[in-house]
XYZ file of C-alpha atoms in Angstrom:
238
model
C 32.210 -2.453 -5.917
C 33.068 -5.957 -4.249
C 36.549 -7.146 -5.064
C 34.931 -10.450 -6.292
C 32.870 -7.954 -8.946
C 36.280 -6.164 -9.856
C 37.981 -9.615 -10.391
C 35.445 -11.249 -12.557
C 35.732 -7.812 -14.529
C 39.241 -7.793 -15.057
C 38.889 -12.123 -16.003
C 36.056 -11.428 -18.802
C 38.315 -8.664 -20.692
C 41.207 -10.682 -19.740
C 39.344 -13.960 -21.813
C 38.584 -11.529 -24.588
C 42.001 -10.279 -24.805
C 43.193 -13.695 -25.278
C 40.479 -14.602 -27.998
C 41.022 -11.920 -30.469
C 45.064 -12.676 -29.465
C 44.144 -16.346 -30.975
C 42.330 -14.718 -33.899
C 45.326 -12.676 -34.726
C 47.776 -15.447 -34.608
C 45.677 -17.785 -36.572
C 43.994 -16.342 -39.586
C 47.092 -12.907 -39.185
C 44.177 -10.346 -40.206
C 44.449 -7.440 -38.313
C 42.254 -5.522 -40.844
C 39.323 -7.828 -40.183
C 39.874 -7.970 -36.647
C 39.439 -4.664 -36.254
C 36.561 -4.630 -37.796
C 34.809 -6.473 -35.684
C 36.489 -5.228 -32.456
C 34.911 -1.905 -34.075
C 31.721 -3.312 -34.961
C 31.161 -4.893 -31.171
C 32.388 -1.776 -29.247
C 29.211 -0.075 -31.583
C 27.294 -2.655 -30.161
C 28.357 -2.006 -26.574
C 25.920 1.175 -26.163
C 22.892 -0.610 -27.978
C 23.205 -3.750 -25.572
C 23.775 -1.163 -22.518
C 20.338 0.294 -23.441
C 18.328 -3.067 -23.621
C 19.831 -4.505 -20.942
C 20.221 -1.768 -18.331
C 17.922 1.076 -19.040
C 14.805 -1.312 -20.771
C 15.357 -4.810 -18.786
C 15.896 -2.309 -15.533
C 12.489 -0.617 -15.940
C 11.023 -3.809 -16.486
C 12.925 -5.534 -13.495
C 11.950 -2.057 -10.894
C 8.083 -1.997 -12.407
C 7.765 -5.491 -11.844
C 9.983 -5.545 -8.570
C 7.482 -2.321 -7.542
C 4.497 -4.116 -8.447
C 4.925 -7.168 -6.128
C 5.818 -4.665 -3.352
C 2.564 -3.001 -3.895
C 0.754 -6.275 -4.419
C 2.353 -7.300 -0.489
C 0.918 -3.920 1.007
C -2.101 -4.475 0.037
C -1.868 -7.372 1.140
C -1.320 -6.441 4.738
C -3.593 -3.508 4.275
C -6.702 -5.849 3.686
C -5.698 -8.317 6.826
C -6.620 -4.804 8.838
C -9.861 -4.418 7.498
C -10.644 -8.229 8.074
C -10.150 -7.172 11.470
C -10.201 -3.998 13.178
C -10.929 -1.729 10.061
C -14.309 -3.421 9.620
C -15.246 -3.432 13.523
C -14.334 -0.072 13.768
C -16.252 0.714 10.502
C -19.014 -0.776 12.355
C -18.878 0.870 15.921
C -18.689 4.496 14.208
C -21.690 4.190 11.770
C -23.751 4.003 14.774
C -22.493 6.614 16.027
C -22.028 8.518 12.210
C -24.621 10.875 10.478
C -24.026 10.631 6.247
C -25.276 9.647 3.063
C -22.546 7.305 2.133
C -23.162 3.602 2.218
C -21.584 0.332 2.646
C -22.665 -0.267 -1.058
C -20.853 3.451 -2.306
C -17.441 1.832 -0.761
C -17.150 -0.708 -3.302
C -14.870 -0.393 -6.075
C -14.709 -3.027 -8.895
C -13.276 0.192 -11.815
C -9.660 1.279 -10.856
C -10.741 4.422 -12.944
C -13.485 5.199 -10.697
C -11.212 5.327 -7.092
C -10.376 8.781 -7.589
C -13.840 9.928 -7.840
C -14.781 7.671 -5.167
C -12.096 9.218 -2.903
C -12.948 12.850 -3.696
C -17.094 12.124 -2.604
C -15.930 11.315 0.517
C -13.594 13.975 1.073
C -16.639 16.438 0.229
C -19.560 14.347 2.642
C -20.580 16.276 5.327
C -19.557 13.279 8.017
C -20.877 14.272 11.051
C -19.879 12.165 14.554
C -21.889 12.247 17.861
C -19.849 9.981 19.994
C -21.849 9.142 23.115
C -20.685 6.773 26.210
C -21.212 3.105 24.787
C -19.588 4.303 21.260
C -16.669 5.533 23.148
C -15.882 2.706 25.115
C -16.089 0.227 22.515
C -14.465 2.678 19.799
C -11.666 2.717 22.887
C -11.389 -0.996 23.557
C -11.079 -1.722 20.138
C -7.899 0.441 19.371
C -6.578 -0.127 22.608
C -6.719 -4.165 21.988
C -5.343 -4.131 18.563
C -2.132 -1.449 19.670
C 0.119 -4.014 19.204
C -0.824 -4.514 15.789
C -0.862 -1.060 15.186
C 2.152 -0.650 16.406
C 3.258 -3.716 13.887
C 1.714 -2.749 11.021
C 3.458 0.975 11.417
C 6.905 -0.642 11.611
C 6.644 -2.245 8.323
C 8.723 -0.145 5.763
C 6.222 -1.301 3.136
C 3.211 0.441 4.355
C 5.553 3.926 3.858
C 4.568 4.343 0.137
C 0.858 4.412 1.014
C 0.052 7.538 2.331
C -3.570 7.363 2.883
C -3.014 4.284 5.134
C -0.186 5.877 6.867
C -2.291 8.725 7.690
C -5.103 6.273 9.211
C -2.191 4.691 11.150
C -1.406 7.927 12.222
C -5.338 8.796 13.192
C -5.236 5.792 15.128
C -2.364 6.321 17.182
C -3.577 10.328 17.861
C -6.214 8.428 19.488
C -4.895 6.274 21.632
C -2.565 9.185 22.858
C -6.234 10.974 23.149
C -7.736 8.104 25.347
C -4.478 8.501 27.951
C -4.646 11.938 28.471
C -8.650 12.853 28.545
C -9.426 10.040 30.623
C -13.126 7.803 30.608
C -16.082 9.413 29.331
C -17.596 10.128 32.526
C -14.878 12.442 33.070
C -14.918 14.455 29.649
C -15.921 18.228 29.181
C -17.874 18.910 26.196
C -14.773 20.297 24.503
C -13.221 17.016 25.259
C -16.339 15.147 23.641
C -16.248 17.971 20.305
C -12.742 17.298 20.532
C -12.796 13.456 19.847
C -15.893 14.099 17.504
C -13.640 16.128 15.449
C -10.563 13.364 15.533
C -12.934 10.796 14.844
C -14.530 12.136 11.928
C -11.060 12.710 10.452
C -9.937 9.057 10.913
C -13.575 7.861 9.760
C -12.870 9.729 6.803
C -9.585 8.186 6.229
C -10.967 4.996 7.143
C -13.707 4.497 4.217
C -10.780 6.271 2.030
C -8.898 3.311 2.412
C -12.063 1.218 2.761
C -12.808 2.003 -1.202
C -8.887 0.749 -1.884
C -9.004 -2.042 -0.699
C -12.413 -3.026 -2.035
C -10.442 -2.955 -5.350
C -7.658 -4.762 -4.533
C -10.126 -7.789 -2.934
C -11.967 -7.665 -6.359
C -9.539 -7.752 -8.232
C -7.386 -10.657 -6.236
C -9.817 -12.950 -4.614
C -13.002 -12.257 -6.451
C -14.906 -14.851 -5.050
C -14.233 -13.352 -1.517
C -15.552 -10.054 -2.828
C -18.762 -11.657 -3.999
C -19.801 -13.006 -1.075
C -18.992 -9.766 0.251
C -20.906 -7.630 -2.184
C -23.958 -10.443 -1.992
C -24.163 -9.499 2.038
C -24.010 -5.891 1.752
C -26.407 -5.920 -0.763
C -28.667 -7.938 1.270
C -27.903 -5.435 4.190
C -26.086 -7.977 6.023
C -23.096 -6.265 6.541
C -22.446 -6.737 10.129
C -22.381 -10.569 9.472
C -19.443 -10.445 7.318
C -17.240 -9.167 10.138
């Protein structure tokens, strides 16, 4: 506790002191005063619930929320970017029967359900030479934001998008160490299929998030959005 907290402690009961001293000296009741020095220490616990345990909820939901309400908020600047690109370089490259349509998410209810369908889709990944480079050149480009974005203490409470982080950066370490395609083995090529699939999958898992969070902030955004993908126009939105 600072010594400034300490001081203005010992001042308030101090100033209180002094007031019921005054009380005393004027009216010379000690009966009623302590009465109500009685009836305000009964207080005391009352006021300590309200104002500590209630107000403090309040204060650390509302606190939580705005911290929740700024990671998605730096969440959705990577899918205006590299989470959409990427989105688009894999489905060529991506054999399933989920589409751009199934990853948007205007029911909070429904995320869970939406999560756990593409958990169980068979995603299946045939990465070939021109996927691979631009896959590649993508992650490699944006490694600095990566490497931003993964600093941010903020980002720690959301797991899923840690875990895509974490895809990402397997990745890159994958691209050092196997090389160019021309020089990969077909274990190396099952190899990436397998780590791509995985981030894919975390990718559209956080895809279906922050669908809801775009709905539910900037709704006009998400029309125009929806009114593309609907269309089929997809790729023009990124």
């Amino acid at each position: 506790m600072k010594k400034r907290t300490i001081w203005t402690v010992v001042g308030l009961v101090f100033l209180s002191a002094v007031i019921y001293g005054i009380q005393l000296f004027v009216f010379k009741d000690i009966k009623t005063t302590e009465f109500y020095i009685l009836q305000d220490l009964a207080f005391v616990p009352i006021s300590f619930a309200i104002t500590t345990i209630v107000v403090g909820q309040i204060m650390d939901d509302r606190q939580k929320a705005e911290s929740e309400h700024k990671t998605r908020m730096l969440t959705s600047t990577f899918f205006t970017g590299l989470g959409s690109q990427l989105f688009e370089e894999i489905s060529k490259i991506a054999t399933m029967d989920i589409s751009p349509n199934d990853l948007l998410c205007e029911d909070e209810k429904k995320i869970p359900e939406q999560l756990r369908r593409i958990e169980e889709e068979n995603i299946q990944i045939q990465i070939n030479k021109e996927g691979f480079e631009n896959i590649e050149q993508l992650i490699q480009s944006a490694k600095m934001e990566l490497m931003e974005l993964a600093s941010n203490p903020l980002l720690l409470e959301q797991e899923c998008f840690t875990q895509l982080l974490w895809g990402l950066f397997h990745l890159l370490d994958e691209f050092r160490l196997r090389g160019v395609y021309d020089q990969l083995s077909e274990a190396d090529i099952a190899h990436y299929n397998s780590d791509i699939e995985k981030m894919f999958r975390l990718l559209l898992k956080n895809w279906v998030k922050n669908s809801y969070f775009v709905h539910s902030t900037y709704p006009n955004f998400y029309g125009a959005v929806k009114e593309r993908i609907t269309k089929g126009d997809f790729n023009e939105t990124n």
